[in-house]
mmCIF file of C-alpha atoms in Angstrom:
data_model
loop_
_atom_site.group_PDB
_atom_site.id
_atom_site.type_symbol
_atom_site.label_atom_id
_atom_site.label_comp_id
_atom_site.label_asym_id
_atom_site.label_seq_id
_atom_site.Cartn_x
_atom_site.Cartn_y
_atom_site.Cartn_z
ATOM 1 C CA UNK A 1 21.704 84.862 114.575
ATOM 2 C CA UNK A 2 24.408 81.814 115.617
ATOM 3 C CA UNK A 3 27.175 83.547 113.855
ATOM 4 C CA UNK A 4 27.362 86.735 116.144
ATOM 5 C CA UNK A 5 26.066 83.720 119.057
ATOM 6 C CA UNK A 6 23.542 85.105 121.215
ATOM 7 C CA UNK A 7 22.749 80.836 121.971
ATOM 8 C CA UNK A 8 24.738 81.854 125.187
ATOM 9 C CA UNK A 9 21.678 85.131 125.656
ATOM 10 C CA UNK A 10 19.814 83.515 130.141
ATOM 11 C CA UNK A 11 16.221 84.412 127.568
ATOM 12 C CA UNK A 12 16.479 83.832 124.604
ATOM 13 C CA UNK A 13 18.279 81.631 121.375
ATOM 14 C CA UNK A 14 17.646 82.062 117.386
ATOM 15 C CA UNK A 15 15.262 78.942 117.423
ATOM 16 C CA UNK A 16 12.303 80.679 120.166
ATOM 17 C CA UNK A 17 12.651 84.334 118.104
ATOM 18 C CA UNK A 18 12.345 82.134 114.658
ATOM 19 C CA UNK A 19 9.562 79.351 116.432
ATOM 20 C CA UNK A 20 8.075 83.085 117.507
ATOM 21 C CA UNK A 21 7.047 84.925 114.349
ATOM 22 C CA UNK A 22 6.279 81.681 112.505
ATOM 23 C CA UNK A 23 3.673 81.150 115.138
ATOM 24 C CA UNK A 24 2.816 84.837 114.801
ATOM 25 C CA UNK A 25 2.840 84.329 111.100
ATOM 26 C CA UNK A 26 0.593 80.485 110.685
ATOM 27 C CA UNK A 27 -1.623 81.049 114.017
ATOM 28 C CA UNK A 28 -3.503 84.790 115.530
ATOM 29 C CA UNK A 29 -2.152 86.206 111.992
ATOM 30 C CA UNK A 30 -5.184 84.293 109.884
ATOM 31 C CA UNK A 31 -7.208 85.322 113.392
ATOM 32 C CA UNK A 32 -6.882 88.652 112.685
ATOM 33 C CA UNK A 33 -7.849 88.865 109.146
ATOM 34 C CA UNK A 34 -10.866 87.424 110.558
ATOM 35 C CA UNK A 35 -12.156 90.940 111.891
ATOM 36 C CA UNK A 36 -14.624 91.769 109.656
ATOM 37 C CA UNK A 37 -16.889 87.960 110.058
ATOM 38 C CA UNK A 38 -15.833 86.582 113.188
ATOM 39 C CA UNK A 39 -15.578 89.807 116.365
ATOM 40 C CA UNK A 40 -14.707 87.631 119.041
ATOM 41 C CA UNK A 41 -11.964 85.611 117.717
ATOM 42 C CA UNK A 42 -10.538 88.711 116.020
ATOM 43 C CA UNK A 43 -10.270 90.191 119.731
ATOM 44 C CA UNK A 44 -8.811 87.037 120.913
ATOM 45 C CA UNK A 45 -6.773 86.589 118.571
ATOM 46 C CA UNK A 46 -4.932 90.771 118.541
ATOM 47 C CA UNK A 47 -4.401 89.776 122.220
ATOM 48 C CA UNK A 48 -2.674 87.605 122.025
ATOM 49 C CA UNK A 49 -0.787 88.389 118.839
ATOM 50 C CA UNK A 50 0.148 91.821 120.447
ATOM 51 C CA UNK A 51 1.157 89.754 123.396
ATOM 52 C CA UNK A 52 3.109 87.540 121.399
ATOM 53 C CA UNK A 53 4.875 90.835 119.730
ATOM 54 C CA UNK A 54 5.483 92.395 122.212
ATOM 55 C CA UNK A 55 7.851 89.175 123.827
ATOM 56 C CA UNK A 56 9.562 89.474 120.116
ATOM 57 C CA UNK A 57 9.578 93.027 120.321
ATOM 58 C CA UNK A 58 11.646 92.776 123.739
ATOM 59 C CA UNK A 59 13.887 89.810 122.118
ATOM 60 C CA UNK A 60 14.745 91.573 119.319
ATOM 61 C CA UNK A 61 15.880 94.425 121.942
ATOM 62 C CA UNK A 62 17.920 91.678 123.466
ATOM 63 C CA UNK A 63 19.485 90.265 121.337
ATOM 64 C CA UNK A 64 20.236 93.897 119.947
ATOM 65 C CA UNK A 65 21.781 95.213 123.521
ATOM 66 C CA UNK A 66 24.251 92.200 122.992
ATOM 67 C CA UNK A 67 24.563 92.229 119.943
ATOM 68 C CA UNK A 68 26.623 96.130 120.472
ATOM 69 C CA UNK A 69 28.157 94.215 123.322
ATOM 70 C CA UNK A 70 29.278 92.310 121.148
ATOM 71 C CA UNK A 71 29.750 95.073 119.123
ATOM 72 C CA UNK A 72 31.724 96.387 121.935
ATOM 73 C CA UNK A 73 33.616 93.890 123.349
ATOM 74 C CA UNK A 74 35.173 93.389 119.744
ATOM 75 C CA UNK A 75 36.111 96.669 119.089
ATOM 76 C CA UNK A 76 38.345 96.675 122.166
ATOM 77 C CA UNK A 77 39.344 93.739 121.178
ATOM 78 C CA UNK A 78 40.578 95.159 118.378
ATOM 79 C CA UNK A 79 41.643 97.847 120.307
ATOM 80 C CA UNK A 80 43.500 95.580 122.871
ATOM 81 C CA UNK A 81 45.541 93.821 120.231
ATOM 82 C CA UNK A 82 46.599 97.169 118.592
ATOM 83 C CA UNK A 83 47.508 98.359 121.696
ATOM 84 C CA UNK A 84 49.317 94.757 122.649
ATOM 85 C CA UNK A 85 51.199 95.252 118.373
ATOM 86 C CA UNK A 86 51.872 99.023 119.120
ATOM 87 C CA UNK A 87 54.469 98.296 122.156
ATOM 88 C CA UNK A 88 55.272 95.410 120.975
ATOM 89 C CA UNK A 89 56.953 97.590 117.249
ATOM 90 C CA UNK A 90 58.129 99.912 120.130
ATOM 91 C CA UNK A 91 59.971 97.468 121.878
ATOM 92 C CA UNK A 92 62.249 96.463 119.100
ATOM 93 C CA UNK A 93 62.304 99.494 117.964
ATOM 94 C CA UNK A 94 63.739 100.559 121.677
ATOM 95 C CA UNK A 95 66.052 96.874 121.663
ATOM 96 C CA UNK A 96 66.867 97.656 117.692
ATOM 97 C CA UNK A 97 68.164 100.903 119.228
ATOM 98 C CA UNK A 98 69.648 99.648 122.400
ATOM 99 C CA UNK A 99 71.386 97.093 120.261
ATOM 100 C CA UNK A 100 72.705 99.605 117.394
ATOM 101 C CA UNK A 101 73.797 102.665 120.278
ATOM 102 C CA UNK A 102 75.989 98.859 122.130
ATOM 103 C CA UNK A 103 77.447 98.363 118.744
ATOM 104 C CA UNK A 104 78.679 101.322 118.026
ATOM 105 C CA UNK A 105 79.795 101.757 121.334
ATOM 106 C CA UNK A 106 81.568 98.219 121.173
ATOM 107 C CA UNK A 107 82.926 98.896 118.181
ATOM 108 C CA UNK A 108 83.903 102.886 119.461
ATOM 109 C CA UNK A 109 85.540 101.507 121.802
ATOM 110 C CA UNK A 110 87.197 98.998 119.808
ATOM 111 C CA UNK A 111 88.860 100.910 116.789
ATOM 112 C CA UNK A 112 89.948 103.664 119.994
ATOM 113 C CA UNK A 113 92.200 100.508 121.308
ATOM 114 C CA UNK A 114 93.093 99.834 117.760
ATOM 115 C CA UNK A 115 93.950 103.403 117.852
ATOM 116 C CA UNK A 116 95.882 102.575 120.769
ATOM 117 C CA UNK A 117 97.403 99.584 120.189
ATOM 118 C CA UNK A 118 98.981 101.438 116.519
ATOM 119 C CA UNK A 119 100.211 104.482 118.703
ATOM 120 C CA UNK A 120 101.952 103.065 121.677
ATOM 121 C CA UNK A 121 103.637 100.388 118.328
ATOM 122 C CA UNK A 122 104.396 103.359 116.794
ATOM 123 C CA UNK A 123 106.208 105.313 119.895
ATOM 124 C CA UNK A 124 107.730 101.720 120.634
ATOM 125 C CA UNK A 125 109.377 101.925 116.844
ATOM 126 C CA UNK A 126 110.121 105.129 116.938
ATOM 127 C CA UNK A 127 111.876 104.654 120.655
ATOM 128 C CA UNK A 128 113.717 101.517 118.923
ATOM 129 C CA UNK A 129 114.760 103.168 115.990
ATOM 130 C CA UNK A 130 116.304 106.024 117.933
ATOM 131 C CA UNK A 131 118.328 103.952 120.227
ATOM 132 C CA UNK A 132 119.398 102.249 116.758
ATOM 133 C CA UNK A 133 119.910 105.715 115.667
ATOM 134 C CA UNK A 134 122.051 106.893 118.908
ATOM 135 C CA UNK A 135 124.312 103.372 119.332
ATOM 136 C CA UNK A 136 125.010 103.604 116.343
ATOM 137 C CA UNK A 137 126.414 106.615 116.137
ATOM 138 C CA UNK A 138 127.716 106.647 119.809
ATOM 139 C CA UNK A 139 129.931 102.903 118.598
ATOM 140 C CA UNK A 140 130.887 104.764 114.649
ATOM 141 C CA UNK A 141 133.402 107.453 116.526
ATOM 142 C CA UNK A 142 135.465 104.095 119.004
ATOM 143 C CA UNK A 143 135.324 102.179 116.219
ATOM 144 C CA UNK A 144 136.878 104.845 113.612
ATOM 145 C CA UNK A 145 139.387 105.520 116.663
ATOM 146 C CA UNK A 146 140.333 102.198 117.630
ATOM 147 C CA UNK A 147 140.726 101.502 114.018
ATOM 148 C CA UNK A 148 142.835 103.988 113.408
ATOM 149 C CA UNK A 149 145.123 103.449 115.943
ATOM 150 C CA UNK A 150 145.399 100.242 115.069
ATOM 151 C CA UNK A 151 146.650 101.091 111.374
ATOM 152 C CA UNK A 152 148.617 102.839 112.486
ATOM 153 C CA UNK A 153 150.189 101.445 114.323
ATOM 154 C CA UNK A 154 150.872 99.453 111.981
ATOM 155 C CA UNK A 155 152.555 101.506 109.490
ATOM 156 C CA UNK A 156 155.671 102.781 113.210
ATOM 157 C CA UNK A 157 156.080 99.048 112.908
ATOM 158 C CA UNK A 158 154.927 96.318 110.814
ATOM 159 C CA UNK A 159 157.535 93.778 112.195
ATOM 160 C CA UNK A 160 156.104 93.943 116.086
ATOM 161 C CA UNK A 161 155.459 90.339 117.358
ATOM 162 C CA UNK A 162 151.477 92.137 117.240
ATOM 163 C CA UNK A 163 151.642 92.706 113.541
ATOM 164 C CA UNK A 164 148.641 89.398 113.730
ATOM 165 C CA UNK A 165 146.638 91.195 117.074
ATOM 166 C CA UNK A 166 146.577 94.980 115.032
ATOM 167 C CA UNK A 167 145.373 93.683 111.757
ATOM 168 C CA UNK A 168 142.658 91.039 113.032
ATOM 169 C CA UNK A 169 141.752 94.842 115.287
ATOM 170 C CA UNK A 170 141.658 96.895 111.787
ATOM 171 C CA UNK A 171 138.588 93.825 110.439
ATOM 172 C CA UNK A 172 136.916 93.498 113.458
ATOM 173 C CA UNK A 173 136.790 96.575 113.976
ATOM 174 C CA UNK A 174 136.371 97.952 110.621
ATOM 175 C CA UNK A 175 133.213 95.063 109.889
ATOM 176 C CA UNK A 176 131.543 96.446 112.643
ATOM 177 C CA UNK A 177 132.304 100.256 111.747
ATOM 178 C CA UNK A 178 130.259 98.911 108.598
ATOM 179 C CA UNK A 179 127.786 97.149 110.643
ATOM 180 C CA UNK A 180 127.049 100.160 112.921
ATOM 181 C CA UNK A 181 126.486 102.333 109.209
ATOM 182 C CA UNK A 182 124.215 99.716 107.606
ATOM 183 C CA UNK A 183 121.963 100.240 111.733
ATOM 184 C CA UNK A 184 121.880 103.535 111.323
ATOM 185 C CA UNK A 185 121.224 103.686 107.316
ATOM 186 C CA UNK A 186 117.664 101.964 108.328
ATOM 187 C CA UNK A 187 117.500 103.867 112.257
ATOM 188 C CA UNK A 188 117.415 106.954 109.059
ATOM 189 C CA UNK A 189 114.581 104.784 106.597
ATOM 190 C CA UNK A 190 112.390 103.636 109.124
ATOM 191 C CA UNK A 191 112.495 107.673 109.900
ATOM 192 C CA UNK A 192 112.309 108.925 107.142
ATOM 193 C CA UNK A 193 114.692 111.094 107.331
ATOM 194 C CA UNK A 194 117.323 109.649 105.156
ATOM 195 C CA UNK A 195 117.938 112.929 102.430
ATOM 196 C CA UNK A 196 117.910 111.621 98.304
ATOM 197 C CA UNK A 197 119.241 113.329 95.599
ATOM 198 C CA UNK A 198 116.498 112.719 92.972
ATOM 199 C CA UNK A 199 118.375 113.032 89.260
ATOM 200 C CA UNK A 200 116.368 111.522 86.512
ATOM 201 C CA UNK A 201 119.524 109.307 83.928
ATOM 202 C CA UNK A 202 119.464 106.955 81.673
ATOM 203 C CA UNK A 203 118.611 103.770 82.080
ATOM 204 C CA UNK A 204 121.461 101.532 79.450
ATOM 205 C CA UNK A 205 123.609 104.273 80.321
ATOM 206 C CA UNK A 206 122.632 102.959 84.395
ATOM 207 C CA UNK A 207 123.506 99.703 83.532
ATOM 208 C CA UNK A 208 126.889 100.244 82.339
ATOM 209 C CA UNK A 209 127.527 102.533 85.007
ATOM 210 C CA UNK A 210 126.663 99.173 87.636
ATOM 211 C CA UNK A 211 127.563 96.469 85.484
ATOM 212 C CA UNK A 212 131.764 98.278 85.764
ATOM 213 C CA UNK A 213 131.402 98.744 88.976
ATOM 214 C CA UNK A 214 129.960 95.812 90.150
ATOM 215 C CA UNK A 215 133.112 93.891 88.204
ATOM 216 C CA UNK A 216 134.876 95.305 91.207
ATOM 217 C CA UNK A 217 133.564 93.778 93.799
ATOM 218 C CA UNK A 218 132.565 90.366 91.738
ATOM 219 C CA UNK A 219 136.442 89.732 90.741
ATOM 220 C CA UNK A 220 137.561 89.719 94.229
ATOM 221 C CA UNK A 221 135.770 86.736 94.034
ATOM 222 C CA UNK A 222 136.159 85.033 91.067
ATOM 223 C CA UNK A 223 133.109 86.439 88.856
ATOM 224 C CA UNK A 224 132.212 88.325 86.439
ATOM 225 C CA UNK A 225 129.666 90.544 86.001
ATOM 226 C CA UNK A 226 127.498 90.327 82.136
ATOM 227 C CA UNK A 227 126.178 92.952 80.400
ATOM 228 C CA UNK A 228 121.846 91.196 79.594
ATOM 229 C CA UNK A 229 119.086 92.751 77.326
ATOM 230 C CA UNK A 230 118.411 96.752 77.837
ATOM 231 C CA UNK A 231 115.866 98.305 77.359
ATOM 232 C CA UNK A 232 115.643 102.682 76.666
ATOM 233 C CA UNK A 233 113.065 104.832 78.468
ATOM 234 C CA UNK A 234 114.102 107.473 81.624
ATOM 235 C CA UNK A 235 113.864 106.178 85.355
ATOM 236 C CA UNK A 236 114.122 109.877 88.237
ATOM 237 C CA UNK A 237 116.504 107.535 90.681
ATOM 238 C CA UNK A 238 119.085 108.689 92.973
ATOM 239 C CA UNK A 239 122.329 106.971 91.419
ATOM 240 C CA UNK A 240 124.035 106.728 94.491
ATOM 241 C CA UNK A 241 121.285 105.766 96.684
ATOM 242 C CA UNK A 242 120.691 103.082 94.005
ATOM 243 C CA UNK A 243 123.689 101.715 93.001
ATOM 244 C CA UNK A 244 124.409 100.429 96.470
ATOM 245 C CA UNK A 245 121.056 99.012 96.180
ATOM 246 C CA UNK A 246 122.135 97.128 93.458
ATOM 247 C CA UNK A 247 126.039 96.001 94.279
ATOM 248 C CA UNK A 248 124.299 95.017 97.311
ATOM 249 C CA UNK A 249 122.936 92.418 94.991
ATOM 250 C CA UNK A 250 125.518 92.254 93.127
ATOM 251 C CA UNK A 251 128.362 91.299 96.424
ATOM 252 C CA UNK A 252 125.736 88.685 97.254
ATOM 253 C CA UNK A 253 125.809 87.204 93.797
ATOM 254 C CA UNK A 254 129.446 87.230 93.797
ATOM 255 C CA UNK A 255 129.862 86.584 97.354
ATOM 256 C CA UNK A 256 127.635 82.391 97.915
ATOM 257 C CA UNK A 257 128.349 82.170 94.031
ATOM 258 C CA UNK A 258 130.786 79.333 92.532
ATOM 259 C CA UNK A 259 134.215 80.942 91.386
ATOM 260 C CA UNK A 260 133.537 81.981 87.397
ATOM 261 C CA UNK A 261 130.730 82.550 88.868
ATOM 262 C CA UNK A 262 128.536 84.788 85.674
ATOM 263 C CA UNK A 263 126.458 87.943 87.574
ATOM 264 C CA UNK A 264 123.775 89.075 84.936
ATOM 265 C CA UNK A 265 122.132 92.808 84.683
ATOM 266 C CA UNK A 266 119.158 93.163 83.169
ATOM 267 C CA UNK A 267 116.702 96.136 81.887
ATOM 268 C CA UNK A 268 113.377 94.930 79.814
ATOM 269 C CA UNK A 269 110.490 97.519 80.709
ATOM 270 C CA UNK A 270 107.807 95.803 82.207
ATOM 271 C CA UNK A 271 104.322 97.935 81.356
ATOM 272 C CA UNK A 272 105.265 101.450 83.011
ATOM 273 C CA UNK A 273 108.525 100.062 85.358
ATOM 274 C CA UNK A 274 111.602 99.086 84.089
ATOM 275 C CA UNK A 275 112.360 95.760 85.503
ATOM 276 C CA UNK A 276 116.009 95.558 87.110
ATOM 277 C CA UNK A 277 117.277 91.938 87.558
ATOM 278 C CA UNK A 278 120.520 90.909 88.865
ATOM 279 C CA UNK A 279 121.224 87.008 87.942
ATOM 280 C CA UNK A 280 123.616 84.241 88.944
ATOM 281 C CA UNK A 281 125.295 81.448 89.084
ATOM 282 C CA UNK A 282 125.412 80.163 92.330
ATOM 283 C CA UNK A 283 123.910 77.638 94.525
ATOM 284 C CA UNK A 284 120.003 79.096 95.116
ATOM 285 C CA UNK A 285 118.095 79.813 97.996
ATOM 286 C CA UNK A 286 115.720 77.000 98.833
ATOM 287 C CA UNK A 287 111.628 78.210 99.370
ATOM 288 C CA UNK A 288 111.317 78.331 103.108
ATOM 289 C CA UNK A 289 113.682 80.894 102.977
ATOM 290 C CA UNK A 290 113.319 83.332 99.665
ATOM 291 C CA UNK A 291 110.121 84.797 101.466
ATOM 292 C CA UNK A 292 112.695 86.099 104.406
ATOM 293 C CA UNK A 293 115.865 86.696 103.078
ATOM 294 C CA UNK A 294 114.510 90.605 102.567
ATOM 295 C CA UNK A 295 113.899 90.561 106.931
ATOM 296 C CA UNK A 296 116.614 92.129 108.942
ATOM 297 C CA UNK A 297 119.594 90.757 110.688
ATOM 298 C CA UNK A 298 117.967 86.807 108.729
ATOM 299 C CA UNK A 299 120.450 84.390 107.631
ATOM 300 C CA UNK A 300 119.626 80.920 106.571
ATOM 301 C CA UNK A 301 122.446 78.911 107.601
ATOM 302 C CA UNK A 302 125.652 78.852 110.462
ATOM 303 C CA UNK A 303 127.581 77.663 107.442
ATOM 304 C CA UNK A 304 126.841 80.590 105.369
ATOM 305 C CA UNK A 305 126.663 83.172 107.995
ATOM 306 C CA UNK A 306 129.793 82.399 108.704
ATOM 307 C CA UNK A 307 131.558 82.408 105.437
ATOM 308 C CA UNK A 308 131.959 86.082 104.380
ATOM 309 C CA UNK A 309 131.917 89.393 106.652
ATOM 310 C CA UNK A 310 128.352 90.212 106.479
ATOM 311 C CA UNK A 311 126.236 92.518 108.709
ATOM 312 C CA UNK A 312 122.733 89.644 107.468
ATOM 313 C CA UNK A 313 121.582 93.891 106.153
ATOM 314 C CA UNK A 314 122.655 93.608 103.248
ATOM 315 C CA UNK A 315 119.177 93.110 101.679
ATOM 316 C CA UNK A 316 117.124 94.823 103.253
ATOM 317 C CA UNK A 317 119.138 98.428 102.818
ATOM 318 C CA UNK A 318 118.124 97.719 99.622
ATOM 319 C CA UNK A 319 114.666 96.561 99.069
ATOM 320 C CA UNK A 320 114.709 99.907 101.676
ATOM 321 C CA UNK A 321 116.258 102.242 99.026
ATOM 322 C CA UNK A 322 113.646 100.729 96.364
ATOM 323 C CA UNK A 323 110.857 101.836 97.708
ATOM 324 C CA UNK A 324 111.502 104.945 98.314
ATOM 325 C CA UNK A 325 111.892 105.185 94.692
ATOM 326 C CA UNK A 326 108.502 103.809 94.387
ATOM 327 C CA UNK A 327 109.909 100.251 93.455
ATOM 328 C CA UNK A 328 109.536 96.725 94.406
ATOM 329 C CA UNK A 329 111.891 94.270 94.612
ATOM 330 C CA UNK A 330 111.429 90.347 94.150
ATOM 331 C CA UNK A 331 113.171 86.722 94.357
ATOM 332 C CA UNK A 332 112.854 83.327 92.315
ATOM 333 C CA UNK A 333 115.782 80.743 92.843
ATOM 334 C CA UNK A 334 115.224 77.612 92.121
ATOM 335 C CA UNK A 335 118.661 75.630 94.760
ATOM 336 C CA UNK A 336 121.866 74.908 92.385
ATOM 337 C CA UNK A 337 120.628 76.695 89.185
ATOM 338 C CA UNK A 338 121.100 79.639 90.533
ATOM 339 C CA UNK A 339 118.978 82.435 91.421
ATOM 340 C CA UNK A 340 117.657 86.180 90.531
ATOM 341 C CA UNK A 341 116.755 89.078 92.700
ATOM 342 C CA UNK A 342 113.322 92.008 90.907
ATOM 343 C CA UNK A 343 114.075 95.254 91.085
ATOM 344 C CA UNK A 344 110.988 97.222 89.993
ATOM 345 C CA UNK A 345 111.552 101.763 89.069
ATOM 346 C CA UNK A 346 108.976 103.198 87.702
ATOM 347 C CA UNK A 347 109.918 104.971 83.837
ATOM 348 C CA UNK A 348 109.078 108.155 83.631
ATOM 349 C CA UNK A 349 106.815 109.267 81.025
ATOM 350 C CA UNK A 350 108.139 110.703 77.405
ATOM 351 C CA UNK A 351 106.456 113.610 75.906
ATOM 352 C CA UNK A 352 104.153 111.572 72.284
ATOM 353 C CA UNK A 353 106.445 114.998 70.807
ATOM 354 C CA UNK A 354 109.554 114.239 71.686
ATOM 355 C CA UNK A 355 111.531 111.361 71.064
ATOM 356 C CA UNK A 356 114.782 110.881 73.581
ATOM 357 C CA UNK A 357 118.047 111.472 71.964
ATOM 358 C CA UNK A 358 120.215 108.511 71.013
ATOM 359 C CA UNK A 359 121.787 106.413 73.322
ATOM 360 C CA UNK A 360 125.394 105.307 72.019
ATOM 361 C CA UNK A 361 125.428 101.692 70.479
ATOM 362 C CA UNK A 362 124.732 98.921 72.863
ATOM 363 C CA UNK A 363 126.188 95.766 73.215
ATOM 364 C CA UNK A 364 125.320 92.672 74.851
ATOM 365 C CA UNK A 365 128.776 91.273 76.263
ATOM 366 C CA UNK A 366 130.907 91.503 79.176
ATOM 367 C CA UNK A 367 132.443 94.389 80.958
#
């Protein structure tokens, strides 16, 4: 009874019930058993016993009512707790849903903002490319006319007092024409409007042609092109464009290298690619400049920039052409030892049952 906390009753407690039952059992029950021998004692005992039993019965009913109240209250407490927990769970669930919706909304806003920025950037780049293409096209015609008129004037009167000025006009207009052509090339390449005439060629024959044409450029600077190791295989290329890219590398190697510089062309198989190398014996490129040499208009220093004519776009054009062939380009250099430019192009896979025609015997001497 103590466990169910009935001690809080106003008229009864556990001790009262216990003592009442003990009194009935110890005092009145023996008297009641005297019914046959002592009728008077029996009657007195029975009256008092009945009164005590009635009191016990009332106390028990009171305890039962209190127990029912406790049970009812416990059920109500449980229901209240369940309702409270339910409200908390619903609140948390709603909170999680709101957080999820808010995050989704924020993510959507961020993505839309990024898409807008990307679209604006693409539009800006397109405007830039269109502008470069337009201005290059507009400049090309007057530069051509200027150069042609200067050349005509030189042909008409070589002894003219303005000969030196005319020759300078020819040189500078030629330089500007090359720069305009380079700008126009890159603008068309960025816009994806540059046509490519694809064909399949043998790597050794391509390397020989590169060495032959590269020597024409190299000799202008007192350099020489040498063919190094070559691999068999075929590549799918635009011959004119790829030769243009490699000759840009050869021209740079000869232009900035010492007199007597030997430029080596190699072609090595690397997995499913052919690695074409242009190696020189020049002054080399420092680490801080090496990663930027393929950027447009990038110049390492003023002395080098003005040493020879150039637009600062050659390596960017070479990279653009190599990338359009599904390849990549990279540079390695050691100061005072030289530079190696590597171009990687995909090799065509020949069927196992088909043998490539034999190439003429290869030599690795100078062309």
